[in-house]
């Protein structure tokens, strides 16, 4: 028995010497890096606990987490967002100059939510909703809930109650600039009402954020731009309604109108650029480009041609576009017309594009 205990003690001493030797082998630099890594992991865990998942991430990461989304209606924008669409349970801000396509983008989101069997609500603070245009974009008007509130407080209270019901999948508020506080409406023209709208938005968003997350509702705020006065350095534009929405939004999209698309001399649409300026569910700063056609919305066929060329599914030789052995047309517009007249071919190419995108991610 004594011999057995002695052997155990000897083995323990040998193991201890070996482990100490290994520790000595580590360079001071390696030890410092290990301590830094542990400190970083602890900081990451605390940040995610305090501010939620997605508050911090590696820039090179692709999809940080699997979350439910509502497609945007644009394949390119779905890719730019990194998760395949607008994340559910989050606040989205879409802003840009006048006639840049902000409302068009929001209406497409409603149409996509309805296609998936969801319930949609549109709070029209601007009193400018065009039901015929929405129908052309694929919205089922008979199933769309719409409110045209008198004051900003009323609009946000209606949004709050709709979201709390847990029965609505997407709420669009058009727009932040039109959410006029009751005190401002009751006052006279020229009254000083500085900060009223910003205070209203800040108070509302504090209430809405947790409810939106719990009910898994997507809430889209459409916002306008204003020029900053006397700015020499930095951005010369800012959004309305104060800074609260910038902080509470998980995704912020900056949409800009580009070159006009013409049929001869007649404008029939616009090239549109969208930049993801903030993204808490995937890496930000990605861009998407697509065509918005007047009376039709986002041109899916135009995107299919552009993405097809990008993923080597459609061949571009000079001004000619080809798919396999078939010529689609000379010039982008001719190729678009051919695909529009051949929906089966268009679907086939779209399927190949989506497959190529999935393979690239994997």
PDB file of C-alpha atoms in Angstrom, residues 101-336:
ATOM      1  CA  UNK A 101     -38.422  55.437 -54.057  1.00  0.00           C
ATOM      2  CA  UNK A 102     -38.849  55.328 -50.262  1.00  0.00           C
ATOM      3  CA  UNK A 103     -42.576  54.539 -50.262  1.00  0.00           C
ATOM      4  CA  UNK A 104     -42.150  52.158 -53.225  1.00  0.00           C
ATOM      5  CA  UNK A 105     -39.647  50.139 -51.182  1.00  0.00           C
ATOM      6  CA  UNK A 106     -42.042  50.030 -48.203  1.00  0.00           C
ATOM      7  CA  UNK A 107     -45.016  48.997 -50.382  1.00  0.00           C
ATOM      8  CA  UNK A 108     -42.961  46.150 -51.859  1.00  0.00           C
ATOM      9  CA  UNK A 109     -42.254  44.964 -48.293  1.00  0.00           C
ATOM     10  CA  UNK A 110     -46.011  44.951 -47.566  1.00  0.00           C
ATOM     11  CA  UNK A 111     -46.670  42.946 -50.756  1.00  0.00           C
ATOM     12  CA  UNK A 112     -43.997  40.387 -49.808  1.00  0.00           C
ATOM     13  CA  UNK A 113     -45.383  40.062 -46.261  1.00  0.00           C
ATOM     14  CA  UNK A 114     -48.891  39.466 -47.641  1.00  0.00           C
ATOM     15  CA  UNK A 115     -47.587  36.835 -50.086  1.00  0.00           C
ATOM     16  CA  UNK A 116     -46.261  34.909 -47.083  1.00  0.00           C
ATOM     17  CA  UNK A 117     -49.704  35.100 -45.426  1.00  0.00           C
ATOM     18  CA  UNK A 118     -48.854  37.989 -43.103  1.00  0.00           C
ATOM     19  CA  UNK A 119     -50.992  40.919 -41.955  1.00  0.00           C
ATOM     20  CA  UNK A 120     -49.855  44.434 -42.896  1.00  0.00           C
ATOM     21  CA  UNK A 121     -50.766  47.932 -41.682  1.00  0.00           C
ATOM     22  CA  UNK A 122     -49.938  51.300 -43.267  1.00  0.00           C
ATOM     23  CA  UNK A 123     -50.075  54.457 -41.142  1.00  0.00           C
ATOM     24  CA  UNK A 124     -50.427  57.260 -43.677  1.00  0.00           C
ATOM     25  CA  UNK A 125     -49.446  60.402 -41.775  1.00  0.00           C
ATOM     26  CA  UNK A 126     -48.816  62.191 -45.091  1.00  0.00           C
ATOM     27  CA  UNK A 127     -52.366  61.381 -46.317  1.00  0.00           C
ATOM     28  CA  UNK A 128     -50.909  60.521 -49.729  1.00  0.00           C
ATOM     29  CA  UNK A 129     -51.323  56.736 -50.074  1.00  0.00           C
ATOM     30  CA  UNK A 130     -52.060  55.662 -53.671  1.00  0.00           C
ATOM     31  CA  UNK A 131     -54.115  52.451 -53.564  1.00  0.00           C
ATOM     32  CA  UNK A 132     -53.922  51.919 -57.345  1.00  0.00           C
ATOM     33  CA  UNK A 133     -50.117  52.108 -57.339  1.00  0.00           C
ATOM     34  CA  UNK A 134     -49.993  49.737 -54.350  1.00  0.00           C
ATOM     35  CA  UNK A 135     -52.202  47.246 -56.218  1.00  0.00           C
ATOM     36  CA  UNK A 136     -49.841  47.339 -59.217  1.00  0.00           C
ATOM     37  CA  UNK A 137     -46.955  46.518 -56.875  1.00  0.00           C
ATOM     38  CA  UNK A 138     -48.777  43.408 -55.653  1.00  0.00           C
ATOM     39  CA  UNK A 139     -50.511  44.636 -52.479  1.00  0.00           C
ATOM     40  CA  UNK A 140     -53.871  43.061 -51.646  1.00  0.00           C
ATOM     41  CA  UNK A 141     -55.773  46.256 -50.809  1.00  0.00           C
ATOM     42  CA  UNK A 142     -58.712  44.319 -49.326  1.00  0.00           C
ATOM     43  CA  UNK A 143     -56.383  42.822 -46.693  1.00  0.00           C
ATOM     44  CA  UNK A 144     -54.356  45.968 -45.952  1.00  0.00           C
ATOM     45  CA  UNK A 145     -55.138  47.932 -42.773  1.00  0.00           C
ATOM     46  CA  UNK A 146     -54.690  51.678 -43.214  1.00  0.00           C
ATOM     47  CA  UNK A 147     -54.897  54.630 -40.831  1.00  0.00           C
ATOM     48  CA  UNK A 148     -54.740  58.358 -41.607  1.00  0.00           C
ATOM     49  CA  UNK A 149     -54.179  59.921 -38.161  1.00  0.00           C
ATOM     50  CA  UNK A 150     -54.640  63.579 -37.278  1.00  0.00           C
ATOM     51  CA  UNK A 151     -51.627  63.980 -34.972  1.00  0.00           C
ATOM     52  CA  UNK A 152     -48.239  62.408 -34.398  1.00  0.00           C
ATOM     53  CA  UNK A 153     -49.329  61.123 -30.976  1.00  0.00           C
ATOM     54  CA  UNK A 154     -52.353  59.423 -32.525  1.00  0.00           C
ATOM     55  CA  UNK A 155     -50.240  57.800 -35.258  1.00  0.00           C
ATOM     56  CA  UNK A 156     -47.706  56.368 -32.826  1.00  0.00           C
ATOM     57  CA  UNK A 157     -50.403  55.228 -30.378  1.00  0.00           C
ATOM     58  CA  UNK A 158     -52.184  53.363 -33.198  1.00  0.00           C
ATOM     59  CA  UNK A 159     -48.864  51.771 -34.198  1.00  0.00           C
ATOM     60  CA  UNK A 160     -48.227  50.762 -30.576  1.00  0.00           C
ATOM     61  CA  UNK A 161     -51.641  49.107 -30.206  1.00  0.00           C
ATOM     62  CA  UNK A 162     -51.331  47.264 -33.533  1.00  0.00           C
ATOM     63  CA  UNK A 163     -47.907  45.931 -32.562  1.00  0.00           C
ATOM     64  CA  UNK A 164     -49.053  44.936 -29.049  1.00  0.00           C
ATOM     65  CA  UNK A 165     -51.877  42.886 -30.590  1.00  0.00           C
ATOM     66  CA  UNK A 166     -49.230  40.445 -31.962  1.00  0.00           C
ATOM     67  CA  UNK A 167     -51.518  40.006 -34.996  1.00  0.00           C
ATOM     68  CA  UNK A 168     -49.656  42.312 -37.392  1.00  0.00           C
ATOM     69  CA  UNK A 169     -46.476  41.226 -39.192  1.00  0.00           C
ATOM     70  CA  UNK A 170     -45.435  44.576 -40.658  1.00  0.00           C
ATOM     71  CA  UNK A 171     -46.293  48.201 -39.840  1.00  0.00           C
ATOM     72  CA  UNK A 172     -45.202  51.035 -42.148  1.00  0.00           C
ATOM     73  CA  UNK A 173     -45.253  54.643 -40.898  1.00  0.00           C
ATOM     74  CA  UNK A 174     -45.148  57.228 -43.712  1.00  0.00           C
ATOM     75  CA  UNK A 175     -43.514  59.477 -42.706  1.00  0.00           C
ATOM     76  CA  UNK A 176     -41.626  60.684 -39.619  1.00  0.00           C
ATOM     77  CA  UNK A 177     -41.663  64.269 -40.956  1.00  0.00           C
ATOM     78  CA  UNK A 178     -45.491  64.201 -41.043  1.00  0.00           C
ATOM     79  CA  UNK A 179     -45.831  63.087 -37.387  1.00  0.00           C
ATOM     80  CA  UNK A 180     -46.864  66.516 -36.137  1.00  0.00           C
ATOM     81  CA  UNK A 181     -47.208  66.893 -32.335  1.00  0.00           C
ATOM     82  CA  UNK A 182     -50.671  67.960 -31.116  1.00  0.00           C
ATOM     83  CA  UNK A 183     -49.227  71.025 -29.379  1.00  0.00           C
ATOM     84  CA  UNK A 184     -47.863  72.267 -32.713  1.00  0.00           C
ATOM     85  CA  UNK A 185     -51.214  71.721 -34.460  1.00  0.00           C
ATOM     86  CA  UNK A 186     -53.082  73.562 -31.700  1.00  0.00           C
ATOM     87  CA  UNK A 187     -50.686  76.524 -31.809  1.00  0.00           C
ATOM     88  CA  UNK A 188     -50.416  79.370 -34.296  1.00  0.00           C
ATOM     89  CA  UNK A 189     -48.242  79.635 -37.382  1.00  0.00           C
ATOM     90  CA  UNK A 190     -44.798  80.904 -36.419  1.00  0.00           C
ATOM     91  CA  UNK A 191     -44.888  79.535 -32.840  1.00  0.00           C
ATOM     92  CA  UNK A 192     -41.566  78.223 -31.561  1.00  0.00           C
ATOM     93  CA  UNK A 193     -41.934  74.441 -31.337  1.00  0.00           C
ATOM     94  CA  UNK A 194     -38.280  73.415 -31.334  1.00  0.00           C
ATOM     95  CA  UNK A 195     -37.666  69.846 -30.140  1.00  0.00           C
ATOM     96  CA  UNK A 196     -41.331  68.782 -29.855  1.00  0.00           C
ATOM     97  CA  UNK A 197     -41.177  66.156 -32.590  1.00  0.00           C
ATOM     98  CA  UNK A 198     -37.796  64.830 -31.439  1.00  0.00           C
ATOM     99  CA  UNK A 199     -39.173  64.438 -27.893  1.00  0.00           C
ATOM    100  CA  UNK A 200     -42.266  62.661 -29.221  1.00  0.00           C
ATOM    101  CA  UNK A 201     -40.174  60.225 -31.286  1.00  0.00           C
ATOM    102  CA  UNK A 202     -37.789  59.529 -28.422  1.00  0.00           C
ATOM    103  CA  UNK A 203     -40.649  58.754 -26.031  1.00  0.00           C
ATOM    104  CA  UNK A 204     -42.492  56.574 -28.575  1.00  0.00           C
ATOM    105  CA  UNK A 205     -39.437  54.544 -29.564  1.00  0.00           C
ATOM    106  CA  UNK A 206     -38.610  53.775 -25.933  1.00  0.00           C
ATOM    107  CA  UNK A 207     -42.057  52.169 -25.672  1.00  0.00           C
ATOM    108  CA  UNK A 208     -42.139  50.525 -29.090  1.00  0.00           C
ATOM    109  CA  UNK A 209     -38.720  48.845 -29.220  1.00  0.00           C
ATOM    110  CA  UNK A 210     -39.265  46.049 -26.710  1.00  0.00           C
ATOM    111  CA  UNK A 211     -42.840  45.410 -27.920  1.00  0.00           C
ATOM    112  CA  UNK A 212     -41.668  45.136 -31.538  1.00  0.00           C
ATOM    113  CA  UNK A 213     -39.064  42.572 -30.500  1.00  0.00           C
ATOM    114  CA  UNK A 214     -41.450  40.505 -28.368  1.00  0.00           C
ATOM    115  CA  UNK A 215     -44.176  40.366 -31.041  1.00  0.00           C
ATOM    116  CA  UNK A 216     -41.695  39.774 -33.918  1.00  0.00           C
ATOM    117  CA  UNK A 217     -43.190  42.682 -35.886  1.00  0.00           C
ATOM    118  CA  UNK A 218     -41.250  44.551 -38.564  1.00  0.00           C
ATOM    119  CA  UNK A 219     -41.742  48.306 -38.162  1.00  0.00           C
ATOM    120  CA  UNK A 220     -40.652  50.494 -41.093  1.00  0.00           C
ATOM    121  CA  UNK A 221     -40.302  54.258 -40.626  1.00  0.00           C
ATOM    122  CA  UNK A 222     -40.054  56.310 -43.827  1.00  0.00           C
ATOM    123  CA  UNK A 223     -38.084  59.513 -43.280  1.00  0.00           C
ATOM    124  CA  UNK A 224     -37.201  62.651 -45.213  1.00  0.00           C
ATOM    125  CA  UNK A 225     -33.966  64.608 -45.515  1.00  0.00           C
ATOM    126  CA  UNK A 226     -33.284  68.211 -44.520  1.00  0.00           C
ATOM    127  CA  UNK A 227     -30.269  70.407 -45.291  1.00  0.00           C
ATOM    128  CA  UNK A 228     -28.063  71.423 -42.383  1.00  0.00           C
ATOM    129  CA  UNK A 229     -27.556  75.183 -42.251  1.00  0.00           C
ATOM    130  CA  UNK A 230     -24.021  76.577 -42.091  1.00  0.00           C
ATOM    131  CA  UNK A 231     -22.203  73.238 -42.340  1.00  0.00           C
ATOM    132  CA  UNK A 232     -18.668  73.432 -43.730  1.00  0.00           C
ATOM    133  CA  UNK A 233     -17.371  69.963 -42.844  1.00  0.00           C
ATOM    134  CA  UNK A 234     -19.159  66.634 -42.636  1.00  0.00           C
ATOM    135  CA  UNK A 235     -22.567  65.630 -44.017  1.00  0.00           C
ATOM    136  CA  UNK A 236     -24.747  68.511 -45.204  1.00  0.00           C
ATOM    137  CA  UNK A 237     -27.993  66.509 -44.801  1.00  0.00           C
ATOM    138  CA  UNK A 238     -29.841  65.100 -41.821  1.00  0.00           C
ATOM    139  CA  UNK A 239     -33.068  63.192 -41.212  1.00  0.00           C
ATOM    140  CA  UNK A 240     -36.092  64.669 -39.415  1.00  0.00           C
ATOM    141  CA  UNK A 241     -37.407  63.725 -35.971  1.00  0.00           C
ATOM    142  CA  UNK A 242     -34.210  63.992 -33.945  1.00  0.00           C
ATOM    143  CA  UNK A 243     -31.598  61.314 -33.313  1.00  0.00           C
ATOM    144  CA  UNK A 244     -33.658  58.677 -31.483  1.00  0.00           C
ATOM    145  CA  UNK A 245     -34.676  56.767 -34.617  1.00  0.00           C
ATOM    146  CA  UNK A 246     -31.031  56.533 -35.724  1.00  0.00           C
ATOM    147  CA  UNK A 247     -30.163  54.754 -32.490  1.00  0.00           C
ATOM    148  CA  UNK A 248     -33.213  52.498 -32.215  1.00  0.00           C
ATOM    149  CA  UNK A 249     -33.150  51.321 -35.853  1.00  0.00           C
ATOM    150  CA  UNK A 250     -31.543  47.945 -36.528  1.00  0.00           C
ATOM    151  CA  UNK A 251     -31.331  48.738 -40.251  1.00  0.00           C
ATOM    152  CA  UNK A 252     -31.039  52.145 -41.948  1.00  0.00           C
ATOM    153  CA  UNK A 253     -31.312  52.429 -45.725  1.00  0.00           C
ATOM    154  CA  UNK A 254     -30.211  55.488 -47.697  1.00  0.00           C
ATOM    155  CA  UNK A 255     -32.031  55.440 -51.053  1.00  0.00           C
ATOM    156  CA  UNK A 256     -31.055  57.712 -53.955  1.00  0.00           C
ATOM    157  CA  UNK A 257     -32.445  58.230 -57.435  1.00  0.00           C
ATOM    158  CA  UNK A 258     -29.954  57.818 -60.272  1.00  0.00           C
ATOM    159  CA  UNK A 259     -30.106  58.205 -64.035  1.00  0.00           C
ATOM    160  CA  UNK A 260     -33.492  58.333 -65.738  1.00  0.00           C
ATOM    161  CA  UNK A 261     -34.491  55.324 -67.857  1.00  0.00           C
ATOM    162  CA  UNK A 262     -36.027  56.488 -71.127  1.00  0.00           C
ATOM    163  CA  UNK A 263     -38.043  54.973 -73.943  1.00  0.00           C
ATOM    164  CA  UNK A 264     -36.899  57.322 -76.670  1.00  0.00           C
ATOM    165  CA  UNK A 265     -37.335  60.763 -75.108  1.00  0.00           C
ATOM    166  CA  UNK A 266     -39.975  59.653 -72.600  1.00  0.00           C
ATOM    167  CA  UNK A 267     -38.798  58.848 -69.033  1.00  0.00           C
ATOM    168  CA  UNK A 268     -40.218  55.478 -67.913  1.00  0.00           C
ATOM    169  CA  UNK A 269     -38.215  54.874 -64.749  1.00  0.00           C
ATOM    170  CA  UNK A 270     -35.092  55.539 -62.717  1.00  0.00           C
ATOM    171  CA  UNK A 271     -31.944  53.707 -61.754  1.00  0.00           C
ATOM    172  CA  UNK A 272     -31.935  53.527 -57.960  1.00  0.00           C
ATOM    173  CA  UNK A 273     -29.084  53.044 -55.488  1.00  0.00           C
ATOM    174  CA  UNK A 274     -29.539  51.895 -51.898  1.00  0.00           C
ATOM    175  CA  UNK A 275     -26.804  51.922 -49.263  1.00  0.00           C
ATOM    176  CA  UNK A 276     -27.158  49.995 -45.998  1.00  0.00           C
ATOM    177  CA  UNK A 277     -25.741  52.673 -43.679  1.00  0.00           C
ATOM    178  CA  UNK A 278     -26.549  50.741 -40.496  1.00  0.00           C
ATOM    179  CA  UNK A 279     -27.083  47.026 -39.965  1.00  0.00           C
ATOM    180  CA  UNK A 280     -27.209  45.287 -36.583  1.00  0.00           C
ATOM    181  CA  UNK A 281     -27.936  41.831 -38.015  1.00  0.00           C
ATOM    182  CA  UNK A 282     -25.139  41.589 -40.630  1.00  0.00           C
ATOM    183  CA  UNK A 283     -22.133  43.637 -41.795  1.00  0.00           C
ATOM    184  CA  UNK A 284     -23.220  47.142 -42.917  1.00  0.00           C
ATOM    185  CA  UNK A 285     -22.192  49.523 -45.739  1.00  0.00           C
ATOM    186  CA  UNK A 286     -23.184  47.204 -48.584  1.00  0.00           C
ATOM    187  CA  UNK A 287     -24.922  48.629 -51.657  1.00  0.00           C
ATOM    188  CA  UNK A 288     -27.631  47.532 -54.079  1.00  0.00           C
ATOM    189  CA  UNK A 289     -28.681  48.928 -57.436  1.00  0.00           C
ATOM    190  CA  UNK A 290     -31.958  48.279 -59.244  1.00  0.00           C
ATOM    191  CA  UNK A 291     -34.451  49.945 -61.577  1.00  0.00           C
ATOM    192  CA  UNK A 292     -37.733  51.462 -60.392  1.00  0.00           C
ATOM    193  CA  UNK A 293     -40.166  51.687 -63.298  1.00  0.00           C
ATOM    194  CA  UNK A 294     -42.984  54.233 -63.131  1.00  0.00           C
ATOM    195  CA  UNK A 295     -46.273  52.520 -62.351  1.00  0.00           C
ATOM    196  CA  UNK A 296     -44.570  49.124 -61.881  1.00  0.00           C
ATOM    197  CA  UNK A 297     -42.138  49.469 -58.982  1.00  0.00           C
ATOM    198  CA  UNK A 298     -38.862  47.546 -58.717  1.00  0.00           C
ATOM    199  CA  UNK A 299     -37.886  45.909 -62.004  1.00  0.00           C
ATOM    200  CA  UNK A 300     -37.120  42.319 -61.052  1.00  0.00           C
ATOM    201  CA  UNK A 301     -36.150  41.479 -64.642  1.00  0.00           C
ATOM    202  CA  UNK A 302     -33.512  44.239 -64.699  1.00  0.00           C
ATOM    203  CA  UNK A 303     -31.980  42.802 -61.526  1.00  0.00           C
ATOM    204  CA  UNK A 304     -32.009  39.276 -62.965  1.00  0.00           C
ATOM    205  CA  UNK A 305     -30.001  40.495 -65.978  1.00  0.00           C
ATOM    206  CA  UNK A 306     -27.468  42.383 -63.818  1.00  0.00           C
ATOM    207  CA  UNK A 307     -27.027  39.538 -61.302  1.00  0.00           C
ATOM    208  CA  UNK A 308     -26.982  36.970 -64.108  1.00  0.00           C
ATOM    209  CA  UNK A 309     -24.020  38.758 -65.695  1.00  0.00           C
ATOM    210  CA  UNK A 310     -22.317  39.116 -62.294  1.00  0.00           C
ATOM    211  CA  UNK A 311     -22.609  35.354 -61.585  1.00  0.00           C
ATOM    212  CA  UNK A 312     -21.673  34.314 -65.155  1.00  0.00           C
ATOM    213  CA  UNK A 313     -25.113  32.865 -65.880  1.00  0.00           C
ATOM    214  CA  UNK A 314     -25.829  35.461 -68.567  1.00  0.00           C
ATOM    215  CA  UNK A 315     -23.004  36.254 -70.979  1.00  0.00           C
ATOM    216  CA  UNK A 316     -22.398  39.833 -72.067  1.00  0.00           C
ATOM    217  CA  UNK A 317     -20.384  40.281 -75.243  1.00  0.00           C
ATOM    218  CA  UNK A 318     -20.201  43.913 -76.302  1.00  0.00           C
ATOM    219  CA  UNK A 319     -23.807  45.100 -76.189  1.00  0.00           C
ATOM    220  CA  UNK A 320     -25.263  41.590 -76.690  1.00  0.00           C
ATOM    221  CA  UNK A 321     -26.702  39.512 -73.823  1.00  0.00           C
ATOM    222  CA  UNK A 322     -26.854  35.706 -74.161  1.00  0.00           C
ATOM    223  CA  UNK A 323     -28.062  32.789 -72.049  1.00  0.00           C
ATOM    224  CA  UNK A 324     -26.502  29.434 -72.950  1.00  0.00           C
ATOM    225  CA  UNK A 325     -26.777  29.324 -76.764  1.00  0.00           C
ATOM    226  CA  UNK A 326     -29.693  31.782 -77.009  1.00  0.00           C
ATOM    227  CA  UNK A 327     -29.308  35.508 -77.584  1.00  0.00           C
ATOM    228  CA  UNK A 328     -31.460  37.607 -75.245  1.00  0.00           C
ATOM    229  CA  UNK A 329     -31.038  40.844 -77.147  1.00  0.00           C
ATOM    230  CA  UNK A 330     -28.754  43.690 -78.098  1.00  0.00           C
ATOM    231  CA  UNK A 331     -28.707  46.111 -75.191  1.00  0.00           C
ATOM    232  CA  UNK A 332     -30.089  45.753 -71.688  1.00  0.00           C
ATOM    233  CA  UNK A 333     -33.558  47.072 -72.579  1.00  0.00           C
ATOM    234  CA  UNK A 334     -33.946  44.529 -75.407  1.00  0.00           C
ATOM    235  CA  UNK A 335     -32.903  41.705 -73.060  1.00  0.00           C
ATOM    236  CA  UNK A 336     -35.435  42.935 -70.476  1.00  0.00           C
TER     237      UNK A 336
END
